[in-house]
PDB file of C-alpha atoms and ligand atoms in Angstrom:
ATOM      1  CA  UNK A   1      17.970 169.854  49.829  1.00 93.00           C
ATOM      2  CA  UNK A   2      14.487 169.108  51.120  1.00 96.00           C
ATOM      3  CA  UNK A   3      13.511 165.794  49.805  1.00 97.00           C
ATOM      4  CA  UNK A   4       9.621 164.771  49.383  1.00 97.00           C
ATOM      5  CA  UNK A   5       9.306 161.086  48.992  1.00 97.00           C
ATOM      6  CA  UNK A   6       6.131 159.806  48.035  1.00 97.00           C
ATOM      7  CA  UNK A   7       3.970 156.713  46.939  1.00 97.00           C
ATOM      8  CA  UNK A   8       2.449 157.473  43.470  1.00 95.00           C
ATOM      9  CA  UNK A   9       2.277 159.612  40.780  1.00 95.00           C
ATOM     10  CA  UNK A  10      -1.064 161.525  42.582  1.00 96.00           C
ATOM     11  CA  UNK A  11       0.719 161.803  45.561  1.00 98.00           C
ATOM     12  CA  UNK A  12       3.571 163.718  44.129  1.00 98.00           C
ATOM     13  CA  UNK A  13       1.254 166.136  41.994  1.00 98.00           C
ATOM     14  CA  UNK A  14      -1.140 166.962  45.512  1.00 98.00           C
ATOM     15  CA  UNK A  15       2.329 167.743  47.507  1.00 98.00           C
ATOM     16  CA  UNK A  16       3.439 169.831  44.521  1.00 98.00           C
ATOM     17  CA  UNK A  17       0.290 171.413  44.515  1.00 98.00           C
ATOM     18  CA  UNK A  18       0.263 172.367  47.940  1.00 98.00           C
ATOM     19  CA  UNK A  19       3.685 174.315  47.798  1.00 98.00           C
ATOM     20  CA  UNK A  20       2.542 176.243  44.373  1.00 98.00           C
ATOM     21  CA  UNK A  21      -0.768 176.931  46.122  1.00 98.00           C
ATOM     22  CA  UNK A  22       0.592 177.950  49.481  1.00 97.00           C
ATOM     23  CA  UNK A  23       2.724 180.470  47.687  1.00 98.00           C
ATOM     24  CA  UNK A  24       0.559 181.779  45.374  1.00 98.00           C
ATOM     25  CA  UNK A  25      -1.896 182.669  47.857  1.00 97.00           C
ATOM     26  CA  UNK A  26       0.984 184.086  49.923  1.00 96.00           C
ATOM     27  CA  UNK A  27       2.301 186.391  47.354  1.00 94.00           C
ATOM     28  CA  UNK A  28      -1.723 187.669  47.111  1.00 89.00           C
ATOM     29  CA  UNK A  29      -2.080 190.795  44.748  1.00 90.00           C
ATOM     30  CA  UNK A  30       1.561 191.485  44.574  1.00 92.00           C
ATOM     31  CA  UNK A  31       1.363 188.590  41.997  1.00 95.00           C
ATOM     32  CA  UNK A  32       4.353 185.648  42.276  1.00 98.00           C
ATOM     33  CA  UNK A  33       6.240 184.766  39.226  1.00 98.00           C
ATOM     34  CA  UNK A  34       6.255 181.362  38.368  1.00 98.00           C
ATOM     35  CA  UNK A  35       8.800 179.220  36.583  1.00 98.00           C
ATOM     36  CA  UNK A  36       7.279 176.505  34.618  1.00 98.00           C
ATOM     37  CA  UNK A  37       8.407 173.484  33.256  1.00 98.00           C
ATOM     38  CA  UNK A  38       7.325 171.090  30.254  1.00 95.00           C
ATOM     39  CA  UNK A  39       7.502 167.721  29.778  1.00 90.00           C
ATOM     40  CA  UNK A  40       5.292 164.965  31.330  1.00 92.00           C
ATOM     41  CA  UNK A  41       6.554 165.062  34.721  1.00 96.00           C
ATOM     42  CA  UNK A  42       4.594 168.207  36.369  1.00 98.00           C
ATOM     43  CA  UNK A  43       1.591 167.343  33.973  1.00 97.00           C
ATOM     44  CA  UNK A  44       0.023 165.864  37.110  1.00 98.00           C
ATOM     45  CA  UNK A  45       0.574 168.800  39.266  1.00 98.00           C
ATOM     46  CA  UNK A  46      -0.567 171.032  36.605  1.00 98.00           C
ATOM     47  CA  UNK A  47      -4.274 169.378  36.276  1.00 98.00           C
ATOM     48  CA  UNK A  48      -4.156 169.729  40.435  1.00 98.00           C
ATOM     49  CA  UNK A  49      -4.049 173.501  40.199  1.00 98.00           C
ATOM     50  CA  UNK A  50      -6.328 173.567  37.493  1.00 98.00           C
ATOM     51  CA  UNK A  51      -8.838 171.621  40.020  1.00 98.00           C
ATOM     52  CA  UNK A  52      -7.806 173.675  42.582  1.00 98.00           C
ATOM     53  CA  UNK A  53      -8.247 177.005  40.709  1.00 98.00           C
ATOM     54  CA  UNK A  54     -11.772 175.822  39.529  1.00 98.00           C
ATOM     55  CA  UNK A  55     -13.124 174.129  42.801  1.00 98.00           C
ATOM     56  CA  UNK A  56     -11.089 175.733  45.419  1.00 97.00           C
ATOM     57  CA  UNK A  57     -11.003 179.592  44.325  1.00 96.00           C
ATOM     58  CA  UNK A  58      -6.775 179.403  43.766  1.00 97.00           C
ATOM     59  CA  UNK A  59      -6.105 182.601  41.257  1.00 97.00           C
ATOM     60  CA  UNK A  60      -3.530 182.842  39.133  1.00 98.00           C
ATOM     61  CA  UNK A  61      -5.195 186.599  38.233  1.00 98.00           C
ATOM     62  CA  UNK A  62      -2.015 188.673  39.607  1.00 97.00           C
ATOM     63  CA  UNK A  63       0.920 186.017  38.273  1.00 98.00           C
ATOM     64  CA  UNK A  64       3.080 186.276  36.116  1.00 98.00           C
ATOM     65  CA  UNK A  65       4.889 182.804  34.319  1.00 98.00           C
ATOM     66  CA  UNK A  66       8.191 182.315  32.245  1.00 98.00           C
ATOM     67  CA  UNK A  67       8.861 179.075  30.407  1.00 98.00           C
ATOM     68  CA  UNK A  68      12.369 176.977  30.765  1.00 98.00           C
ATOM     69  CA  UNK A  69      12.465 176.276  27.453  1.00 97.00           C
ATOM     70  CA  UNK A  70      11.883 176.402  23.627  1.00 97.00           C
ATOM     71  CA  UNK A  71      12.061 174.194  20.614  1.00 96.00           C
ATOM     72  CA  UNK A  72      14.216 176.689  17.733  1.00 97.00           C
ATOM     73  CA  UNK A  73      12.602 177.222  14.910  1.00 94.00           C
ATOM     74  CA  UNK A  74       9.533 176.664  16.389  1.00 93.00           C
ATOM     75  CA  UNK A  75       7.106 179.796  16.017  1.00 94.00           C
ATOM     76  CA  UNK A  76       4.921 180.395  19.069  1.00 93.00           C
ATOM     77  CA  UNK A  77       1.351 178.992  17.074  1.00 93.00           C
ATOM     78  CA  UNK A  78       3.184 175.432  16.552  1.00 93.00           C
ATOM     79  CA  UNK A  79       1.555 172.693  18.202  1.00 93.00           C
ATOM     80  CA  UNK A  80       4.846 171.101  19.607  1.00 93.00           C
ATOM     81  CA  UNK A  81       6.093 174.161  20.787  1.00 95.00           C
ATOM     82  CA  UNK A  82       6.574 175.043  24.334  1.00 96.00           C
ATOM     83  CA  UNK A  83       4.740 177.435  24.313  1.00 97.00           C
ATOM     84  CA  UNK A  84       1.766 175.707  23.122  1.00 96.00           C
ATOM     85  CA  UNK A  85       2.377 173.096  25.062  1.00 96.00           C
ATOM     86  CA  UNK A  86       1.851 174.931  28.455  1.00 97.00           C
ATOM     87  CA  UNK A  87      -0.969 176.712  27.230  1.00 97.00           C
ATOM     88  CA  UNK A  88      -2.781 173.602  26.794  1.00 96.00           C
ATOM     89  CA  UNK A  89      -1.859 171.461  29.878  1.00 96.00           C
ATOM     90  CA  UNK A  90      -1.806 174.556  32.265  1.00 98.00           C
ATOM     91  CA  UNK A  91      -2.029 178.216  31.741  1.00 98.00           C
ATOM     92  CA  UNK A  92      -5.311 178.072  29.316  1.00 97.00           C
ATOM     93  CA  UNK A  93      -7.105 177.153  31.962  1.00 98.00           C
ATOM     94  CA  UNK A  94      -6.128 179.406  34.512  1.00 98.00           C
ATOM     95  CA  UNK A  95      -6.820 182.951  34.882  1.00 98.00           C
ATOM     96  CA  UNK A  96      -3.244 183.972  34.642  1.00 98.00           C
ATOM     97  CA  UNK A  97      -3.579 186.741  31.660  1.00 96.00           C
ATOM     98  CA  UNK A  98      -2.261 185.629  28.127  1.00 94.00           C
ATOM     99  CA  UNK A  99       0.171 188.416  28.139  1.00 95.00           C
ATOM    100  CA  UNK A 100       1.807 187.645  31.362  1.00 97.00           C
ATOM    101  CA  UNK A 101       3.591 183.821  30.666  1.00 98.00           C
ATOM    102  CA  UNK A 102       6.382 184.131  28.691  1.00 97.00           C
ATOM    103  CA  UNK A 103       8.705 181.882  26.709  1.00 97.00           C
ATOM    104  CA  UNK A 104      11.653 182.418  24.837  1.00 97.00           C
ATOM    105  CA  UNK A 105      11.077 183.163  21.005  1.00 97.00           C
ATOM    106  CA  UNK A 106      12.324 180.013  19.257  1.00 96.00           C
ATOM    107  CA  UNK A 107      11.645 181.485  15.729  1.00 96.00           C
ATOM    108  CA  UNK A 108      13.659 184.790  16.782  1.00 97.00           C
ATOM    109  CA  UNK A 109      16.182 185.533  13.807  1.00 96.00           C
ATOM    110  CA  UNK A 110      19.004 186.275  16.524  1.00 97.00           C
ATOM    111  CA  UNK A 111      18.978 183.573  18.819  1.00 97.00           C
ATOM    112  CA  UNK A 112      22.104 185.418  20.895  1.00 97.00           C
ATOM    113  CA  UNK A 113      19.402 188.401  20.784  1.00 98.00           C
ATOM    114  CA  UNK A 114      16.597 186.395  21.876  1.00 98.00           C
ATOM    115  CA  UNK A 115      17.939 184.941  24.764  1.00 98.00           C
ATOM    116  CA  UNK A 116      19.703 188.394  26.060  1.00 97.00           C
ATOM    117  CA  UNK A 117      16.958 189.714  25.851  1.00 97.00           C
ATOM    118  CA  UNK A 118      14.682 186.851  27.548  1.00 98.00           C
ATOM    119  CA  UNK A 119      17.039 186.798  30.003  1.00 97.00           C
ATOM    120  CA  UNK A 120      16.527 190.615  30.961  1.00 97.00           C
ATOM    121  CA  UNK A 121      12.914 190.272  30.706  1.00 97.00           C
ATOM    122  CA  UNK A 122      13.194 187.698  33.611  1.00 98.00           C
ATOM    123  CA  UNK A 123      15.516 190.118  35.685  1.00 97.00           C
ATOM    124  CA  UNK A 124      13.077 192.889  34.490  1.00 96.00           C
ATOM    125  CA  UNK A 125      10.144 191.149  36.621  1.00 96.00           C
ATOM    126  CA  UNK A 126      11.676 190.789  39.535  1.00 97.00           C
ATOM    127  CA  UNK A 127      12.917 187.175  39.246  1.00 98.00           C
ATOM    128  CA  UNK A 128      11.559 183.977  39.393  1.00 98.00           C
ATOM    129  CA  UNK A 129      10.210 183.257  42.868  1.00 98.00           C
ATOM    130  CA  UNK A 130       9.073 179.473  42.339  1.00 98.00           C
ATOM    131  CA  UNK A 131      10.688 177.420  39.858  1.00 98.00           C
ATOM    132  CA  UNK A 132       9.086 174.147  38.441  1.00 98.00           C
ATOM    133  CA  UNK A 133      11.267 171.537  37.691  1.00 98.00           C
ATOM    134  CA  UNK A 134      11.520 168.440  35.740  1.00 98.00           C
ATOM    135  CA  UNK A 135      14.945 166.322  34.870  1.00 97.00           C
ATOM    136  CA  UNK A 136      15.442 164.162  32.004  1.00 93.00           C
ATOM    137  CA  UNK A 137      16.866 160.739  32.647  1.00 92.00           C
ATOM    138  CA  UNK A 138      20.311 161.609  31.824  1.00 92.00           C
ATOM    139  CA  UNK A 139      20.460 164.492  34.589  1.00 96.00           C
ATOM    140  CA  UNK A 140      19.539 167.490  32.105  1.00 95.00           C
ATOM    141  CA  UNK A 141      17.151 170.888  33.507  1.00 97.00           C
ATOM    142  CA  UNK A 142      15.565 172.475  30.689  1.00 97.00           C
ATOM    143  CA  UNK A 143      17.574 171.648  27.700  1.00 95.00           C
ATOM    144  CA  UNK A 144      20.944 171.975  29.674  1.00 96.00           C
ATOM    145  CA  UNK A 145      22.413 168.526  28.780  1.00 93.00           C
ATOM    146  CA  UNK A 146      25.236 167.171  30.118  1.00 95.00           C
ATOM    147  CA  UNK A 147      28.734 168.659  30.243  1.00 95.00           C
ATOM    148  CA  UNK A 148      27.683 172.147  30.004  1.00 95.00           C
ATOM    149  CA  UNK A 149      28.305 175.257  32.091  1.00 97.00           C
ATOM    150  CA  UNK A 150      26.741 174.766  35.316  1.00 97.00           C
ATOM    151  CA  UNK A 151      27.328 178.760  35.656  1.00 97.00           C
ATOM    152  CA  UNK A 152      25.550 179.049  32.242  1.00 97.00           C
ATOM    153  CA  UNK A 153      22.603 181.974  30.710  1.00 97.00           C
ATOM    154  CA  UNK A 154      19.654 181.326  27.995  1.00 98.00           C
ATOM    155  CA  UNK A 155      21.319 180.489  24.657  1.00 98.00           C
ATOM    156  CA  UNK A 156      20.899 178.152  21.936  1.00 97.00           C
ATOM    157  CA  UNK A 157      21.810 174.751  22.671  1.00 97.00           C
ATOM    158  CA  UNK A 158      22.266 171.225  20.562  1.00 94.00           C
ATOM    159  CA  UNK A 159      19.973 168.580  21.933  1.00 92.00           C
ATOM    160  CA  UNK A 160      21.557 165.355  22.594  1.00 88.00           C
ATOM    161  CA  UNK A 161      20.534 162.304  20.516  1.00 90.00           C
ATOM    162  CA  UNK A 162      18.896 161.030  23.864  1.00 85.00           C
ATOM    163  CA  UNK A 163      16.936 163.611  24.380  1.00 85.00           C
ATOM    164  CA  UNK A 164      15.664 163.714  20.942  1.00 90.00           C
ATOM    165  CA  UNK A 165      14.594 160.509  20.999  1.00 89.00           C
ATOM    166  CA  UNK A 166      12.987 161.099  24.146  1.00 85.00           C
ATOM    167  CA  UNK A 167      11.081 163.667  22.716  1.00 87.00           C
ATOM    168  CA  UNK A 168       9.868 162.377  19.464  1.00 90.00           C
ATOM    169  CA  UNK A 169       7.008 160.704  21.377  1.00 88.00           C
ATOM    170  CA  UNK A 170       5.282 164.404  20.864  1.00 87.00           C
ATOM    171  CA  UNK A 171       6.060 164.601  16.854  1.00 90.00           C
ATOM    172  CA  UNK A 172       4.879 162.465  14.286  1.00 90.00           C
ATOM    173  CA  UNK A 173       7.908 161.445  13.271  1.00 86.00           C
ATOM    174  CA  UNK A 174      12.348 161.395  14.996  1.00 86.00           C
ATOM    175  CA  UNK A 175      13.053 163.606  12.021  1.00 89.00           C
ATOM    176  CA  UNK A 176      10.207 166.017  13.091  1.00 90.00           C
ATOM    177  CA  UNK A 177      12.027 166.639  16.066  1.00 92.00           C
ATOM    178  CA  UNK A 178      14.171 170.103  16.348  1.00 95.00           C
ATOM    179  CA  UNK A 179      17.576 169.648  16.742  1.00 95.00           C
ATOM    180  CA  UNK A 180      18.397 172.676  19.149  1.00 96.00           C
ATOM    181  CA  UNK A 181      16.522 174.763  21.940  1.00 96.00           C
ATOM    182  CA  UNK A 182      16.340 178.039  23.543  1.00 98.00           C
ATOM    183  CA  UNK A 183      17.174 177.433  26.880  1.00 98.00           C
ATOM    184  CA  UNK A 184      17.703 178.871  30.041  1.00 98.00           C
ATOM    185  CA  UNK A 185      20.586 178.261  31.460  1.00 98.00           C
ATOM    186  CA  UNK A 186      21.589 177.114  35.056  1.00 98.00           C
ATOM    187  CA  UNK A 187      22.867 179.846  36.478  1.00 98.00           C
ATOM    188  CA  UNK A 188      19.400 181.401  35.514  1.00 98.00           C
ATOM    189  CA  UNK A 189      17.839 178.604  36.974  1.00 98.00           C
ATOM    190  CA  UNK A 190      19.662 178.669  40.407  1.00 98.00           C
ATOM    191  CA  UNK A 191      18.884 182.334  40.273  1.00 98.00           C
ATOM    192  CA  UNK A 192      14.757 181.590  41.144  1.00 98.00           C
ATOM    193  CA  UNK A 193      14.387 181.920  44.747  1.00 98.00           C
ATOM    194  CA  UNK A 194      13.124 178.728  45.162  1.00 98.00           C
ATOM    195  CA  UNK A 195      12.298 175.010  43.136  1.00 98.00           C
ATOM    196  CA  UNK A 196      10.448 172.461  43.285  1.00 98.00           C
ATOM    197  CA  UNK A 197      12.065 169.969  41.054  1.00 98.00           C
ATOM    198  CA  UNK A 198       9.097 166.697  40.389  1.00 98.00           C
ATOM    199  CA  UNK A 199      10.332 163.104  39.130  1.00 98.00           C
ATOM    200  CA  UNK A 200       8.228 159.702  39.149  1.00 97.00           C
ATOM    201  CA  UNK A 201       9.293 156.488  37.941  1.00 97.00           C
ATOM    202  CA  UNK A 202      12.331 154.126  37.994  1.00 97.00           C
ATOM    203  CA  UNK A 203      14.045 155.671  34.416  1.00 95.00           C
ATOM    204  CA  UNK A 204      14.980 159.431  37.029  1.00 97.00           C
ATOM    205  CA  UNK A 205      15.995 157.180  39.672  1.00 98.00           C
ATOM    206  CA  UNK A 206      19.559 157.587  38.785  1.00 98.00           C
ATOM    207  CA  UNK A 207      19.338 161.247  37.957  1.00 98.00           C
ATOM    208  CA  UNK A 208      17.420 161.848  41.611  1.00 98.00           C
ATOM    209  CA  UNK A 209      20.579 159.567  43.276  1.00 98.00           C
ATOM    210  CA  UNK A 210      22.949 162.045  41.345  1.00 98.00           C
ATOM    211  CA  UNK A 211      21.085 164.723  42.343  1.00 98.00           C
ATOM    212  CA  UNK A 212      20.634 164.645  45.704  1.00 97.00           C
ATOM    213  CA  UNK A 213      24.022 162.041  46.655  1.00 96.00           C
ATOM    214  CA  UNK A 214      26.329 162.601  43.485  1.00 96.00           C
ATOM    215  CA  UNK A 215      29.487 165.489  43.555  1.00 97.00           C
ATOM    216  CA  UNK A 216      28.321 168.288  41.615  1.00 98.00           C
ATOM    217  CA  UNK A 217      29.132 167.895  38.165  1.00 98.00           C
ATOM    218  CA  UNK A 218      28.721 169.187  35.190  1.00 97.00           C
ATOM    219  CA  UNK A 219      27.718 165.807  33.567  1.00 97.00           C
ATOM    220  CA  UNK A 220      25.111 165.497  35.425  1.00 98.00           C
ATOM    221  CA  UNK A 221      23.113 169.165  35.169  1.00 98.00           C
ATOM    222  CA  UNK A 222      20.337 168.360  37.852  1.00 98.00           C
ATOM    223  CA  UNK A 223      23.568 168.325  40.487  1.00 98.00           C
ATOM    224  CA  UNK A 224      23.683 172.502  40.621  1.00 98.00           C
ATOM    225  CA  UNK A 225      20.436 171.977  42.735  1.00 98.00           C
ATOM    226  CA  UNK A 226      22.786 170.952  45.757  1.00 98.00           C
ATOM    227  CA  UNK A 227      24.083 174.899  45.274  1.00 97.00           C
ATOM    228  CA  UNK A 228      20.561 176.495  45.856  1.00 98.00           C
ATOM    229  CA  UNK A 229      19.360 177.395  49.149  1.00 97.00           C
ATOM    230  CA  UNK A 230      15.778 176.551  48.924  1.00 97.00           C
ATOM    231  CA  UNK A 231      15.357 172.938  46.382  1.00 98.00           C
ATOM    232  CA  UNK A 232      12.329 170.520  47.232  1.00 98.00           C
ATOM    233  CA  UNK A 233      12.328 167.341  45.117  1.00 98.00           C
ATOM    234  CA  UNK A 234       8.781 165.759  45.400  1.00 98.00           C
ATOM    235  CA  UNK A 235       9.552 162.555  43.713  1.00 98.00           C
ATOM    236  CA  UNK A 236       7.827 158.739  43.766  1.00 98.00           C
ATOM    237  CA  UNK A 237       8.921 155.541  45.438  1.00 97.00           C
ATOM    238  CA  UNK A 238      10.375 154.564  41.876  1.00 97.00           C
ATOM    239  CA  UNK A 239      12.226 157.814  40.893  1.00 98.00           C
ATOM    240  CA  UNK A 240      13.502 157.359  45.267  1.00 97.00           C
ATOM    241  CA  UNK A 241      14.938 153.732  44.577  1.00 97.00           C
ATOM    242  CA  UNK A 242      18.530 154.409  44.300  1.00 97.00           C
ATOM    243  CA  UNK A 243      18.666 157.244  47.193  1.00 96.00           C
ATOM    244  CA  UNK A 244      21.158 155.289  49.494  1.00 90.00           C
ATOM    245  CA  UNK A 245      19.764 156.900  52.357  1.00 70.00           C
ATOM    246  CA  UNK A 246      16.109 155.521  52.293  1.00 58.00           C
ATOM    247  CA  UNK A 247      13.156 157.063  53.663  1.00 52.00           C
ATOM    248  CA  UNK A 248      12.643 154.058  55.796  1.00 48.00           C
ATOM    249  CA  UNK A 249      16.443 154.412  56.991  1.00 48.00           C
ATOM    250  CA  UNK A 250      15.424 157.834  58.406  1.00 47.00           C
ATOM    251  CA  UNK A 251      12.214 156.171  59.769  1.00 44.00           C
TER     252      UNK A 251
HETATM  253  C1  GLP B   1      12.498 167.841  28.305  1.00 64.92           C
HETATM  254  C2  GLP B   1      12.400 169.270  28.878  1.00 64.92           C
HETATM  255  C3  GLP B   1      12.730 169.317  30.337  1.00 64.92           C
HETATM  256  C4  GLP B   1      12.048 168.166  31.047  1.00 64.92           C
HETATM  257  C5  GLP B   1      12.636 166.869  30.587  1.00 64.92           C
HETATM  258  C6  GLP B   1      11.963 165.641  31.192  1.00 64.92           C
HETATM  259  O1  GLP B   1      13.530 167.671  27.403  1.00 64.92           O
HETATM  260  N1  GLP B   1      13.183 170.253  28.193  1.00 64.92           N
HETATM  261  O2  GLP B   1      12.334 170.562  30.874  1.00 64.92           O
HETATM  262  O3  GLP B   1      12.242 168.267  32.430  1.00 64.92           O
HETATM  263  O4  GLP B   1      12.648 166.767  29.184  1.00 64.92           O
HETATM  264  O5  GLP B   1      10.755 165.361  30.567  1.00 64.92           O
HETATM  265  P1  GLP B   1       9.649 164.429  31.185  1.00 64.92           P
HETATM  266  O6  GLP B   1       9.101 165.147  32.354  1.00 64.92           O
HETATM  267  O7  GLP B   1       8.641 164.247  30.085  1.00 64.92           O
HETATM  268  O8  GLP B   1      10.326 163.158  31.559  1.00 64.92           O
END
């Protein structure tokens, strides 16, 4: 695992930045597929590329973009959703076509359907070539909380209680917050062909010891990353505290 230790929250979002850029620009008109991620930690990277794509000619033009993640019974319009959510902090500003990010359907009927069928739709495009990454503090990827099938595919999952009340920062109220997810699973994670996995502050730093120093364990999720070929954390000094072998170790 390549690990990418740096000072502040700033720091972490330009070296993210560089490694979406770089392979953006590689993939040129063949388009890459992206894997993006929610939640507050790549919200730093995110407003990078937007910079980058309005000061510094990136294009998102030939990409394509599937989501980790979405709230059930959530339609697509809702604020909270996932979907929303990305279009706001990322893809809305971009060039990336409307059509081309993609999320799982949390107010599908079938859920069982919907994620068969999101999961082909990923397979259909080719794959996932870069896969952004977040972890929750107890260790979970997308919604896969602890304890679950590190071999597992998109399905509905229960969130945990932590994870709701994690969460409920978004809604107006704890009871707002849905109770279960679409999400994909980690064997469709490990399946991208290559992450980038971003954590800041002292609340990950457990998750980012487990991660990178812990056996590989099902109750702690984030731990299948030791099984993928190509994972780059870019983390913080904070979310690198309890790494026992320290950057300035290696120094
Ligand atoms: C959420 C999302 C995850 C995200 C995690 C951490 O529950 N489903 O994809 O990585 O929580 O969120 P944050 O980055 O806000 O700490």
């Amino acid at each position: 695992m390549e690990i990418l230790i740096r000072p502040t929250a700033d720091a972490v979002a330009r070296t993210a930045a560089d490694l979406v850029d770089s392979a953006v620009r590689a993939a040129g008109s063949h388009g890459i597929t992206l894997g993006l991620a929610t939640g507050s930690s790549p919200e730093g990277l995110y407003a990078e590329l937007i910079r980058r794509h309005r000061e510094e000619g990136l294009s998102f033009a030939h990409a394509r973009a599937f989501l980790l993640d979405e709230y059930r019974g959530l339609p697509a319009e809702h604020p909270q959703s996932y979907y929303a959510t990305i279009r706001r902090i990322l893809t809305g500003a971009l060039d990336i076509p409307d059509d081309a990010v993609r999320s799982p359907r949390g107010d599908a009927a079938d859920a069982a359907a919907e994620a068969a069928r999101y999961d082909a739709s990923i397979a259909a495009a080719g794959g996932v070539d870069l896969q952004i990454l977040g972890v929750g503090r107890n260790g979970h990827i997308a919604f896969n909380e602890p304890t679950c099938s590190l071999a597992s595919r998109t399905r509905e999952v229960r969130l945990t209680a932590s994870t709701i009340e994690a969460n409920s920062r978004f809604f107006d109220s704890p009871q707002d917050v849905p109770t279960s997810a679409l999400t994909q699973g980690i064997g469709t994670i490990l399946e991208a062909r290559r992450i980038v996995l971003i954590a800041q502050g002292e609340q990950k730093a457990e998750a980012i010891a487990q991660a990178v120093e812990g056996p590989i364990a099902a109750l702690w999720p984030v731990t299948a990353l030791q099984l993928h070929p190509h994972a780059t954390l870019v983390i913080d000094d904070a979310a690198a505290a309890q790494l026992r072998r320290t950057r300035s170790e290696e120094e």
